[in-house]
Amino acid sequence: MNKLRIAIAAAECADLAAKGGVAEWVLGLAREELARGHDVRVLLPRYEFLESLLPADARAHDFTVRLGLGAARPGTAVELYLPGVTPDAPALTVYLIDGHDGFAACRSAAEIYAAHSPERWVGFGRAVVDFLDGHEWVPDILHCQDAHTAIIPVLLKQIRAADARSPLKRTRSVQTIHNLLEQLKLAPSIVEYAGMAASAFQEMHFEYWGEANCLKAGIRAADEVSTVSRRYAEEICSSRDFGFGLEGDLALLRDRGRLRGIINGIDESRWSVNGFDYQQEHAVDEMLRIKREARASLLADWGWEDHDALPVVSVRGRWDEGKGIRHIVEHAEEIAQSARLLVCAWSVNAASAAGQMWARLGQIAAAHPDRIVVNPPALAAVDDTATHYLVSELLLMPSLYEPCGLAQQECMRYGVLPVVSRTGGFADTVRDGESGFVFDRDDGDAMVRAVQRAVVTLADTNRWKGMVEIAIRQKNGWAQRFAEYEALYKSALCR
């Protein structure tokens, strides 16, 4: 297709402001688009913690943020550049958008999604549109992520209908759903705060049980809507368990041909063993050798004998009830009868039910130090993920719902077989008995049986090596996904 100008608006981006999987997705897709010759730029809020990254001579663009209800204010977009993964790869242009004072209070990436000032996301979306509306660079596609940028397709649709002079009249919008749980529900007056007439509350489909639902309005206004796996695109139309109240709107989009699922890619240059040739003849044997070396000293530090035949079953990620943590805690001792359990988690809210489960897991680990370890210092940081994969045989992911998931694809690059629930992107990316093990969602007993199957398989050396070979040779990079995004953009441009 013709080379496009593509703007990606998001709350986070890896290498700058990363809180979750969206950050990896944004940077991975943007770099693949750049590699294909498209002109791609990312727009992020101007968080306070990014100020130190701005050079003194950073190029700044001034504009007016046309908020309503007397809230109009000066805005600024500052340019910075992320280098490519190789010296000859093009740099990625990033605009840091100052559209609301709430972002100046964000002092670390951990605070990106803090609950304070939720209207700041509407201010950010308004600022993105107003900046591009007066800028020399006008995108063909404006690609928005989750509820935090969902006001943008609504504003673009209004521009298309009412402002023939706007350069954005030809811009088409794509709204990607990474997680439906957060929908940005605000008071109806937020519509006027965004600079629209009060009548837009009904006309633009904001209305949701008396509140303004920004994600609902965004998906109804967008030219195309995508999710991050094919299975998840089906699930979110099926019931409230997955659609969280928007299943009717999503089913309508599906029936109109405006909803599709595209499996997340991963950055294979980022998620790889340093210097490892994944296509070499004896790749499996070499991978297993590297893993043995990596784990020897770490396991000794925890009192685990490396020559012990018990495999390491790992859990890694946010400690959230949607991740199936109840099943992990309830069955930890049962898993530990045939394996060693290594759990690294973050974002634990001590006052929540999840926090209570975390405390209970700590008690269980203290009673079984030879079999269960929780957040060891050498692996506890987010940056230690690759090392955690290297010391593991299995990665356990019992999510109740999972839009796509990245870890099950990343871990395969380190010779780890995922053990996953049959939901969302897990169902699309893990083949039971081939590249991993799959069990019925929200079923703790089925989870234990899947782990036990994996342990039995590990004892069959030839079969285990065969599965590891399938896993490490998987092609899950953005190059394998990008044709679907080009088709998505092409469809949006035809609207």
Tab-separated table of C-alpha atoms in Angstrom:
chain	number	residue	atom	x	y	z
A	1	MET	CA	0.000	0.000	0.000
A	2	ASN	CA	1.018	3.648	-0.303
A	3	LYS	CA	3.221	5.022	2.458
A	4	LEU	CA	1.090	6.538	5.198
A	5	ARG	CA	1.412	9.150	7.872
A	6	ILE	CA	0.421	7.352	11.079
A	7	ALA	CA	-0.046	8.963	14.490
A	8	ILE	CA	-0.274	6.659	17.514
A	9	ALA	CA	-1.867	8.264	20.577
A	10	ALA	CA	-1.353	6.389	23.831
A	11	ALA	CA	-0.839	6.669	27.559
A	12	GLU	CA	2.483	4.813	27.484
A	13	CYS	CA	5.379	3.777	25.278
A	14	ALA	CA	8.313	1.492	26.093
A	15	ASP	CA	11.730	3.139	26.591
A	16	LEU	CA	9.975	6.299	27.798
A	17	ALA	CA	6.885	5.761	29.894
A	18	ALA	CA	6.091	2.105	30.495
A	19	LYS	CA	3.539	0.800	32.976
A	20	GLY	CA	2.098	-2.254	31.205
A	21	GLY	CA	1.838	-4.220	27.993
A	22	VAL	CA	0.472	-1.300	25.981
A	23	ALA	CA	3.912	0.316	26.179
A	24	GLU	CA	5.581	-2.651	24.464
A	25	TRP	CA	2.797	-2.767	21.881
A	26	VAL	CA	3.110	0.920	20.961
A	27	LEU	CA	6.865	0.856	20.473
A	28	GLY	CA	6.850	-2.501	18.693
A	29	LEU	CA	4.160	-1.543	16.190
A	30	ALA	CA	5.623	1.924	15.606
A	31	ARG	CA	9.068	0.532	14.831
A	32	GLU	CA	7.646	-2.050	12.443
A	33	GLU	CA	5.677	0.656	10.648
A	34	LEU	CA	8.821	2.769	10.372
A	35	ALA	CA	10.713	-0.207	8.985
A	36	ARG	CA	8.024	-0.562	6.294
A	37	GLY	CA	8.588	3.017	5.189
A	38	HIS	CA	5.600	4.675	6.831
A	39	ASP	CA	5.944	8.067	8.564
A	40	VAL	CA	5.026	7.239	12.164
A	41	ARG	CA	4.865	9.474	15.204
A	42	VAL	CA	3.787	8.719	18.773
A	43	LEU	CA	1.869	11.176	20.962
A	44	LEU	CA	2.130	10.834	24.744
A	45	PRO	CA	1.152	13.034	27.689
A	46	ARG	CA	3.931	15.235	28.953
A	47	TYR	CA	4.464	13.481	32.269
A	48	GLU	CA	6.577	15.245	34.863
A	49	PHE	CA	9.015	12.329	35.059
A	50	LEU	CA	9.904	12.793	31.372
A	51	GLU	CA	11.078	16.405	31.792
A	52	SER	CA	14.664	15.361	32.480
A	53	LEU	CA	14.837	13.630	29.077
A	54	LEU	CA	14.131	16.799	27.124
A	55	PRO	CA	17.194	18.507	25.641
A	56	ALA	CA	17.510	22.236	26.179
A	57	ASP	CA	16.999	22.855	22.467
A	58	ALA	CA	13.982	20.537	22.088
A	59	ARG	CA	11.607	21.757	19.402
A	60	ALA	CA	8.309	22.968	20.874
A	61	HIS	CA	4.990	23.667	19.145
A	62	ASP	CA	2.489	26.013	20.783
A	63	PHE	CA	-1.252	25.765	20.236
A	64	THR	CA	-4.540	26.279	22.060
A	65	VAL	CA	-6.349	23.403	23.761
A	66	ARG	CA	-9.967	24.174	22.900
A	67	LEU	CA	-11.623	22.792	25.991
A	68	GLY	CA	-15.100	23.996	26.895
A	69	LEU	CA	-16.709	25.233	30.085
A	70	GLY	CA	-14.114	28.016	30.295
A	71	ALA	CA	-11.229	25.553	30.529
A	72	ALA	CA	-9.445	26.470	27.258
A	73	ARG	CA	-5.713	26.774	27.873
A	74	PRO	CA	-2.354	27.089	26.109
A	75	GLY	CA	-0.870	23.790	24.994
A	76	THR	CA	2.606	22.690	23.992
A	77	ALA	CA	3.930	19.701	22.070
A	78	VAL	CA	7.629	18.983	22.557
A	79	GLU	CA	9.545	16.690	20.188
A	80	LEU	CA	12.004	14.026	21.182
A	81	TYR	CA	13.373	11.010	19.359
A	82	LEU	CA	13.820	7.353	20.237
A	83	PRO	CA	16.743	5.727	18.393
A	84	GLY	CA	16.174	2.590	16.346
A	85	VAL	CA	17.265	-0.844	17.529
A	86	THR	CA	20.182	-0.776	15.068
A	87	PRO	CA	22.396	2.150	14.045
A	88	ASP	CA	20.850	2.294	10.571
A	89	ALA	CA	17.218	2.028	11.771
A	90	PRO	CA	15.188	5.262	11.657
A	91	ALA	CA	14.527	7.164	14.877
A	92	LEU	CA	10.961	7.401	16.143
A	93	THR	CA	9.502	10.884	16.618
A	94	VAL	CA	7.573	11.304	19.862
A	95	TYR	CA	5.470	14.336	20.777
A	96	LEU	CA	4.965	14.999	24.475
A	97	ILE	CA	1.635	16.803	24.697
A	98	ASP	CA	0.884	19.260	27.499
A	99	GLY	CA	-2.902	19.396	27.585
A	100	HIS	CA	-3.812	19.173	31.265
A	101	ASP	CA	-2.110	20.089	34.554
A	102	GLY	CA	-2.835	16.605	35.936
A	103	PHE	CA	0.083	15.092	34.044
A	104	ALA	CA	2.560	17.387	35.792
A	105	ALA	CA	1.747	15.485	38.994
A	106	CYS	CA	2.858	12.167	37.478
A	107	ARG	CA	6.351	11.639	38.896
A	108	SER	CA	6.943	8.040	37.814
A	109	ALA	CA	5.620	5.524	35.323
A	110	ALA	CA	3.919	3.715	38.216
A	111	GLU	CA	1.529	6.692	38.478
A	112	ILE	CA	0.457	6.802	34.814
A	113	TYR	CA	-2.961	5.328	35.523
A	114	ALA	CA	-3.448	6.838	38.976
A	115	ALA	CA	-7.064	7.599	39.820
A	116	HIS	CA	-6.669	11.349	40.343
A	117	SER	CA	-8.009	13.829	37.755
A	118	PRO	CA	-9.555	11.312	35.323
A	119	GLU	CA	-10.669	14.220	33.143
A	120	ARG	CA	-6.985	14.750	32.283
A	121	TRP	CA	-7.359	12.027	29.629
A	122	VAL	CA	-10.099	14.027	27.934
A	123	GLY	CA	-7.798	17.042	28.075
A	124	PHE	CA	-5.030	14.983	26.489
A	125	GLY	CA	-7.290	13.771	23.672
A	126	ARG	CA	-8.523	17.295	23.006
A	127	ALA	CA	-4.944	18.544	22.962
A	128	VAL	CA	-3.844	15.834	20.496
A	129	VAL	CA	-6.568	16.873	18.056
A	130	ASP	CA	-5.910	20.591	18.448
A	131	PHE	CA	-2.161	20.154	18.021
A	132	LEU	CA	-2.529	18.124	14.828
A	133	ASP	CA	-5.259	20.406	13.531
A	134	GLY	CA	-2.757	23.247	13.321
A	135	HIS	CA	0.443	21.343	12.620
A	136	GLU	CA	2.246	21.004	9.315
A	137	TRP	CA	2.314	17.214	9.674
A	138	VAL	CA	-1.205	15.795	9.298
A	139	PRO	CA	-1.746	12.037	9.737
A	140	ASP	CA	-3.704	9.796	7.417
A	141	ILE	CA	-4.419	7.489	10.356
A	142	LEU	CA	-4.796	8.418	14.008
A	143	HIS	CA	-4.473	5.184	15.972
A	144	CYS	CA	-5.834	5.390	19.536
A	145	GLN	CA	-5.362	3.044	22.490
A	146	ASP	CA	-7.984	2.124	25.097
A	147	ALA	CA	-10.266	4.524	26.949
A	148	HIS	CA	-7.500	7.010	27.680
A	149	THR	CA	-7.481	8.271	24.084
A	150	ALA	CA	-11.011	7.260	23.065
A	151	ILE	CA	-12.265	10.853	22.951
A	152	ILE	CA	-10.103	11.388	19.842
A	153	PRO	CA	-12.241	9.404	17.325
A	154	VAL	CA	-15.303	11.303	18.580
A	155	LEU	CA	-13.653	14.682	18.010
A	156	LEU	CA	-12.418	13.614	14.566
A	157	LYS	CA	-15.893	12.480	13.568
A	158	GLN	CA	-17.311	15.856	14.585
A	159	ILE	CA	-14.607	17.658	12.605
A	160	ARG	CA	-15.402	15.581	9.537
A	161	ALA	CA	-19.084	16.459	9.818
A	162	ALA	CA	-18.794	20.159	10.584
A	163	ASP	CA	-15.398	21.677	9.707
A	164	ALA	CA	-14.647	21.548	5.984
A	165	ARG	CA	-11.494	23.655	6.426
A	166	SER	CA	-9.774	21.408	8.965
A	167	PRO	CA	-6.743	19.474	7.641
A	168	LEU	CA	-7.954	16.578	9.820
A	169	LYS	CA	-11.074	16.189	7.698
A	170	ARG	CA	-9.324	13.429	5.741
A	171	THR	CA	-7.777	11.728	8.790
A	172	ARG	CA	-9.312	8.392	9.709
A	173	SER	CA	-9.370	6.903	13.200
A	174	VAL	CA	-8.609	3.418	14.516
A	175	GLN	CA	-9.435	2.511	18.116
A	176	THR	CA	-7.613	-0.484	19.589
A	177	ILE	CA	-8.955	-2.202	22.695
A	178	HIS	CA	-6.255	-3.651	24.905
A	179	ASN	CA	-8.437	-3.933	28.012
A	180	LEU	CA	-12.163	-3.252	28.321
A	181	LEU	CA	-12.198	-3.085	32.088
A	182	GLU	CA	-11.221	0.610	32.163
A	183	GLN	CA	-13.825	2.585	30.190
A	184	LEU	CA	-13.356	6.134	31.583
A	185	LYS	CA	-16.866	6.813	32.878
A	186	LEU	CA	-17.345	10.446	33.868
A	187	ALA	CA	-20.114	12.956	34.535
A	188	PRO	CA	-22.168	13.975	31.468
A	189	SER	CA	-20.642	17.471	31.615
A	190	ILE	CA	-17.357	15.983	30.378
A	191	VAL	CA	-18.810	16.197	26.878
A	192	GLU	CA	-18.979	20.001	27.102
A	193	TYR	CA	-15.574	20.053	28.844
A	194	ALA	CA	-14.203	18.338	25.723
A	195	GLY	CA	-15.462	21.255	23.653
A	196	MET	CA	-18.603	19.643	22.251
A	197	ALA	CA	-22.250	20.614	22.524
A	198	ALA	CA	-24.231	19.035	25.347
A	199	SER	CA	-26.323	17.230	22.737
A	200	ALA	CA	-23.277	15.071	21.882
A	201	PHE	CA	-23.919	13.144	25.076
A	202	GLN	CA	-26.687	11.291	23.241
A	203	GLU	CA	-25.767	11.904	19.606
A	204	MET	CA	-22.210	10.531	19.956
A	205	HIS	CA	-23.225	7.571	22.128
A	206	PHE	CA	-21.600	8.666	25.398
A	207	GLU	CA	-24.671	7.838	27.478
A	208	TYR	CA	-24.171	4.845	29.770
A	209	TRP	CA	-26.530	4.497	32.740
A	210	GLY	CA	-26.465	8.251	33.352
A	211	GLU	CA	-22.700	8.633	32.918
A	212	ALA	CA	-20.532	9.557	29.950
A	213	ASN	CA	-18.642	6.443	28.849
A	214	CYS	CA	-15.676	7.622	26.807
A	215	LEU	CA	-14.683	4.195	25.506
A	216	LYS	CA	-18.226	3.479	24.348
A	217	ALA	CA	-18.322	6.762	22.420
A	218	GLY	CA	-14.847	6.138	21.015
A	219	ILE	CA	-15.567	2.705	19.569
A	220	ARG	CA	-18.859	3.901	18.094
A	221	ALA	CA	-17.148	6.886	16.435
A	222	ALA	CA	-13.954	5.191	15.206
A	223	ASP	CA	-13.678	4.231	11.547
A	224	GLU	CA	-12.257	0.851	12.566
A	225	VAL	CA	-11.961	-0.953	15.899
A	226	SER	CA	-9.456	-3.678	16.681
A	227	THR	CA	-8.586	-5.855	19.629
A	228	VAL	CA	-5.329	-7.633	20.297
A	229	SER	CA	-6.348	-11.214	19.480
A	230	ARG	CA	-8.941	-12.993	17.381
A	231	ARG	CA	-10.382	-14.977	20.278
A	232	TYR	CA	-10.768	-11.834	22.408
A	233	ALA	CA	-12.638	-10.106	19.571
A	234	GLU	CA	-15.185	-12.939	19.775
A	235	GLU	CA	-15.314	-13.067	23.576
A	236	ILE	CA	-16.032	-9.371	24.121
A	237	CYS	CA	-19.172	-9.637	21.986
A	238	SER	CA	-20.439	-12.710	23.808
A	239	SER	CA	-21.218	-11.737	27.403
A	240	ARG	CA	-20.744	-9.217	30.176
A	241	ASP	CA	-17.986	-11.430	31.616
A	242	PHE	CA	-15.769	-10.212	28.772
A	243	GLY	CA	-17.548	-7.117	27.394
A	244	PHE	CA	-18.056	-5.405	30.782
A	245	GLY	CA	-21.294	-3.816	29.607
A	246	LEU	CA	-20.184	-2.939	26.065
A	247	GLU	CA	-20.842	-6.363	24.550
A	248	GLY	CA	-23.951	-5.068	22.729
A	249	ASP	CA	-22.087	-2.152	21.129
A	250	LEU	CA	-19.203	-4.428	20.177
A	251	ALA	CA	-21.515	-7.027	18.641
A	252	LEU	CA	-23.065	-4.231	16.580
A	253	LEU	CA	-19.616	-3.211	15.312
A	254	ARG	CA	-18.779	-6.833	14.534
A	255	ASP	CA	-21.986	-7.240	12.538
A	256	ARG	CA	-21.153	-4.070	10.598
A	257	GLY	CA	-17.667	-5.337	9.770
A	258	ARG	CA	-15.884	-2.734	11.903
A	259	LEU	CA	-14.368	-4.983	14.575
A	260	ARG	CA	-11.458	-7.349	14.098
A	261	GLY	CA	-8.845	-9.091	16.225
A	262	ILE	CA	-5.120	-8.936	15.451
A	263	ILE	CA	-2.738	-10.903	17.660
A	264	ASN	CA	-0.089	-8.835	19.406
A	265	GLY	CA	3.423	-9.100	18.107
A	266	ILE	CA	6.545	-9.012	20.233
A	267	ASP	CA	9.865	-7.314	19.595
A	268	GLU	CA	11.993	-10.387	18.839
A	269	SER	CA	15.202	-8.360	18.966
A	270	ARG	CA	14.295	-7.273	22.497
A	271	TRP	CA	13.145	-10.702	23.656
A	272	SER	CA	16.005	-12.983	22.715
A	273	VAL	CA	19.006	-14.605	24.339
A	274	ASN	CA	21.994	-12.404	23.596
A	275	GLY	CA	23.906	-13.718	20.577
A	276	PHE	CA	21.759	-16.834	20.249
A	277	ASP	CA	21.124	-18.229	16.749
A	278	TYR	CA	17.503	-19.396	16.812
A	279	GLN	CA	17.864	-21.192	13.486
A	280	GLN	CA	21.008	-23.166	14.293
A	281	GLU	CA	20.890	-26.943	13.872
A	282	HIS	CA	21.201	-27.783	17.557
A	283	ALA	CA	19.260	-24.799	18.905
A	284	VAL	CA	17.409	-26.752	21.596
A	285	ASP	CA	20.503	-28.328	23.118
A	286	GLU	CA	22.294	-24.982	23.142
A	287	MET	CA	19.276	-23.231	24.705
A	288	LEU	CA	19.028	-25.837	27.459
A	289	ARG	CA	22.758	-25.486	28.144
A	290	ILE	CA	22.413	-21.700	28.486
A	291	LYS	CA	19.464	-22.142	30.842
A	292	ARG	CA	21.385	-24.572	33.062
A	293	GLU	CA	24.247	-22.098	33.388
A	294	ALA	CA	21.921	-19.196	34.137
A	295	ARG	CA	20.101	-20.969	36.908
A	296	ALA	CA	22.959	-22.637	38.767
A	297	SER	CA	23.989	-19.732	40.995
A	298	LEU	CA	20.505	-18.316	41.478
A	299	LEU	CA	18.945	-21.563	42.597
A	300	ALA	CA	21.788	-22.135	45.058
A	301	ASP	CA	21.062	-18.721	46.606
A	302	TRP	CA	17.518	-19.872	47.363
A	303	GLY	CA	18.612	-23.208	48.791
A	304	TRP	CA	17.383	-25.090	45.739
A	305	GLU	CA	19.741	-27.788	44.555
A	306	ASP	CA	20.310	-27.389	40.806
A	307	HIS	CA	20.688	-31.128	40.317
A	308	ASP	CA	17.210	-31.649	41.769
A	309	ALA	CA	14.975	-33.046	39.031
A	310	LEU	CA	12.035	-30.790	39.942
A	311	PRO	CA	11.156	-28.257	37.221
A	312	VAL	CA	10.681	-24.552	37.932
A	313	VAL	CA	7.113	-23.343	37.380
A	314	SER	CA	7.075	-19.545	37.260
A	315	VAL	CA	4.428	-16.870	37.675
A	316	ARG	CA	5.259	-13.308	36.655
A	317	GLY	CA	3.286	-10.089	36.227
A	318	ARG	CA	0.771	-7.791	37.879
A	319	TRP	CA	-0.823	-9.295	40.989
A	320	ASP	CA	-4.418	-8.858	39.916
A	321	GLU	CA	-7.519	-10.989	40.457
A	322	GLY	CA	-8.152	-11.048	36.703
A	323	LYS	CA	-4.856	-12.921	36.341
A	324	GLY	CA	-6.301	-15.931	38.172
A	325	ILE	CA	-4.189	-15.409	41.284
A	326	ARG	CA	-6.787	-17.088	43.501
A	327	HIS	CA	-6.070	-20.390	41.776
A	328	ILE	CA	-2.320	-19.913	42.205
A	329	VAL	CA	-2.629	-19.331	45.951
A	330	GLU	CA	-5.203	-22.066	46.547
A	331	HIS	CA	-3.146	-24.657	44.672
A	332	ALA	CA	0.428	-23.516	45.398
A	333	GLU	CA	1.151	-26.386	47.786
A	334	GLU	CA	-0.323	-28.914	45.376
A	335	ILE	CA	1.867	-27.624	42.528
A	336	ALA	CA	4.882	-27.707	44.836
A	337	GLN	CA	4.480	-31.454	45.333
A	338	SER	CA	5.898	-32.074	41.851
A	339	ALA	CA	7.636	-28.792	40.972
A	340	ARG	CA	9.249	-25.677	42.377
A	341	LEU	CA	7.159	-22.525	42.273
A	342	LEU	CA	8.833	-19.161	41.577
A	343	VAL	CA	6.494	-16.143	41.834
A	344	CYS	CA	7.473	-12.566	40.946
A	345	ALA	CA	4.713	-9.952	40.997
A	346	TRP	CA	4.174	-6.233	41.349
A	347	SER	CA	1.345	-3.696	41.758
A	348	VAL	CA	0.195	-5.400	44.946
A	349	ASN	CA	-2.486	-3.425	46.794
A	350	ALA	CA	-2.119	-4.593	50.378
A	351	ALA	CA	-5.598	-3.348	51.315
A	352	SER	CA	-7.382	-5.303	48.575
A	353	ALA	CA	-8.495	-8.913	48.284
A	354	ALA	CA	-5.507	-9.442	45.977
A	355	GLY	CA	-3.266	-8.062	48.707
A	356	GLN	CA	-4.673	-10.551	51.195
A	357	MET	CA	-3.970	-13.376	48.743
A	358	TRP	CA	-0.417	-12.091	48.330
A	359	ALA	CA	0.075	-12.195	52.080
A	360	ARG	CA	-1.301	-15.729	52.184
A	361	LEU	CA	1.106	-16.821	49.434
A	362	GLY	CA	3.971	-15.363	51.463
A	363	GLN	CA	2.924	-17.495	54.421
A	364	ILE	CA	2.780	-20.619	52.254
A	365	ALA	CA	6.231	-19.851	50.804
A	366	ALA	CA	7.676	-19.384	54.293
A	367	ALA	CA	6.391	-22.844	55.209
A	368	HIS	CA	7.933	-24.425	52.094
A	369	PRO	CA	11.191	-22.544	51.348
A	370	ASP	CA	12.625	-25.557	49.536
A	371	ARG	CA	9.776	-25.503	47.010
A	372	ILE	CA	8.288	-21.964	46.820
A	373	VAL	CA	10.068	-18.610	46.479
A	374	VAL	CA	8.341	-15.228	46.193
A	375	ASN	CA	9.979	-12.094	44.742
A	376	PRO	CA	13.648	-13.025	45.216
A	377	PRO	CA	15.829	-9.881	44.879
A	378	ALA	CA	17.601	-11.108	41.749
A	379	LEU	CA	14.346	-11.387	39.798
A	380	ALA	CA	11.892	-8.991	41.441
A	381	ALA	CA	12.382	-5.982	39.131
A	382	VAL	CA	10.539	-5.632	35.839
A	383	ASP	CA	13.924	-5.454	34.086
A	384	ASP	CA	14.739	-8.965	35.371
A	385	THR	CA	12.076	-10.612	33.212
A	386	ALA	CA	14.463	-12.219	30.736
A	387	THR	CA	16.506	-13.746	33.551
A	388	HIS	CA	13.324	-15.094	35.141
A	389	TYR	CA	12.445	-16.792	31.864
A	390	LEU	CA	15.905	-18.310	31.575
A	391	VAL	CA	15.717	-20.077	34.952
A	392	SER	CA	12.221	-21.497	34.286
A	393	GLU	CA	10.848	-24.540	32.499
A	394	LEU	CA	7.200	-23.474	32.639
A	395	LEU	CA	5.330	-20.159	32.865
A	396	LEU	CA	1.925	-20.459	34.537
A	397	MET	CA	-0.741	-17.969	33.386
A	398	PRO	CA	-4.249	-18.835	34.671
A	399	SER	CA	-5.939	-15.565	33.624
A	400	LEU	CA	-9.725	-15.318	33.812
A	401	TYR	CA	-9.583	-13.165	30.689
A	402	GLU	CA	-6.597	-12.130	28.604
A	403	PRO	CA	-6.967	-9.784	25.623
A	404	CYS	CA	-3.733	-11.133	24.159
A	405	GLY	CA	-0.847	-11.517	26.540
A	406	LEU	CA	2.797	-10.980	25.678
A	407	ALA	CA	4.578	-13.125	28.255
A	408	GLN	CA	3.439	-16.431	26.744
A	409	GLN	CA	5.071	-15.382	23.473
A	410	GLU	CA	8.155	-13.822	25.069
A	411	CYS	CA	8.946	-16.808	27.281
A	412	MET	CA	9.064	-19.200	24.326
A	413	ARG	CA	12.131	-17.300	23.132
A	414	TYR	CA	13.907	-18.557	26.271
A	415	GLY	CA	12.920	-22.210	25.982
A	416	VAL	CA	9.999	-21.874	28.402
A	417	LEU	CA	6.669	-23.604	27.729
A	418	PRO	CA	3.584	-21.609	28.772
A	419	VAL	CA	0.785	-23.221	30.786
A	420	VAL	CA	-2.233	-21.043	30.045
A	421	SER	CA	-5.986	-20.814	30.463
A	422	ARG	CA	-8.099	-21.203	27.337
A	423	THR	CA	-9.080	-17.574	26.833
A	424	GLY	CA	-8.315	-14.595	24.607
A	425	GLY	CA	-4.882	-14.404	23.079
A	426	PHE	CA	-3.676	-17.458	24.976
A	427	ALA	CA	-6.025	-19.589	22.892
A	428	ASP	CA	-4.661	-18.001	19.706
A	429	THR	CA	-0.951	-18.321	20.478
A	430	VAL	CA	-0.431	-21.542	22.465
A	431	ARG	CA	-1.118	-24.960	20.941
A	432	ASP	CA	-1.828	-27.556	23.600
A	433	GLY	CA	0.753	-30.321	23.618
A	434	GLU	CA	2.864	-28.589	20.963
A	435	SER	CA	4.074	-25.161	22.088
A	436	GLY	CA	2.637	-25.312	25.616
A	437	PHE	CA	-0.226	-26.581	27.745
A	438	VAL	CA	-3.796	-25.251	27.821
A	439	PHE	CA	-6.553	-25.727	30.413
A	440	ASP	CA	-10.122	-24.510	30.921
A	441	ARG	CA	-10.333	-20.974	32.286
A	442	ASP	CA	-11.297	-20.308	35.900
A	443	ASP	CA	-10.756	-23.953	36.888
A	444	GLY	CA	-8.063	-24.465	39.514
A	445	ASP	CA	-8.201	-28.242	39.331
A	446	ALA	CA	-7.743	-28.143	35.554
A	447	MET	CA	-4.783	-25.800	36.078
A	448	VAL	CA	-3.099	-28.295	38.410
A	449	ARG	CA	-3.711	-31.133	35.967
A	450	ALA	CA	-2.107	-29.066	33.180
A	451	VAL	CA	0.977	-28.465	35.335
A	452	GLN	CA	1.133	-32.161	36.121
A	453	ARG	CA	0.882	-33.012	32.416
A	454	ALA	CA	3.767	-30.643	31.771
A	455	VAL	CA	5.890	-32.237	34.507
A	456	VAL	CA	5.251	-35.706	33.072
A	457	THR	CA	6.167	-34.437	29.608
A	458	LEU	CA	9.421	-32.979	30.960
A	459	ALA	CA	10.445	-36.462	32.056
A	460	ASP	CA	10.143	-37.614	28.439
A	461	THR	CA	13.321	-35.923	27.177
A	462	ASN	CA	12.685	-36.362	23.466
A	463	ARG	CA	9.138	-35.069	23.639
A	464	TRP	CA	10.152	-32.130	25.835
A	465	LYS	CA	12.931	-31.144	23.461
A	466	GLY	CA	10.514	-31.388	20.571
A	467	MET	CA	8.098	-28.984	22.258
A	468	VAL	CA	10.904	-26.582	23.192
A	469	GLU	CA	12.065	-26.597	19.578
A	470	ILE	CA	8.561	-25.681	18.385
A	471	ALA	CA	8.441	-22.903	20.986
A	472	ILE	CA	11.801	-21.269	20.268
A	473	ARG	CA	11.187	-21.347	16.516
A	474	GLN	CA	7.791	-19.619	16.801
A	475	LYS	CA	7.482	-16.493	14.666
A	476	ASN	CA	5.642	-13.969	16.831
A	477	GLY	CA	7.379	-10.781	15.736
A	478	TRP	CA	5.672	-7.683	14.407
A	479	ALA	CA	6.739	-8.606	10.882
A	480	GLN	CA	4.263	-11.514	11.063
A	481	ARG	CA	1.414	-9.253	12.235
A	482	PHE	CA	1.892	-6.141	10.170
A	483	ALA	CA	-0.013	-7.162	7.040
A	484	GLU	CA	-3.163	-7.270	9.158
A	485	TYR	CA	-2.549	-3.734	10.408
A	486	GLU	CA	-2.029	-2.481	6.865
A	487	ALA	CA	-5.359	-4.088	5.940
A	488	LEU	CA	-6.955	-2.419	8.964
A	489	TYR	CA	-5.633	0.993	7.928
A	490	LYS	CA	-6.708	0.459	4.337
A	491	SER	CA	-10.222	-0.340	5.492
A	492	ALA	CA	-10.320	2.764	7.706
A	493	LEU	CA	-9.223	4.970	4.814
A	494	CYS	CA	-12.141	3.674	2.754
A	495	ARG	CA	-14.720	4.812	5.322
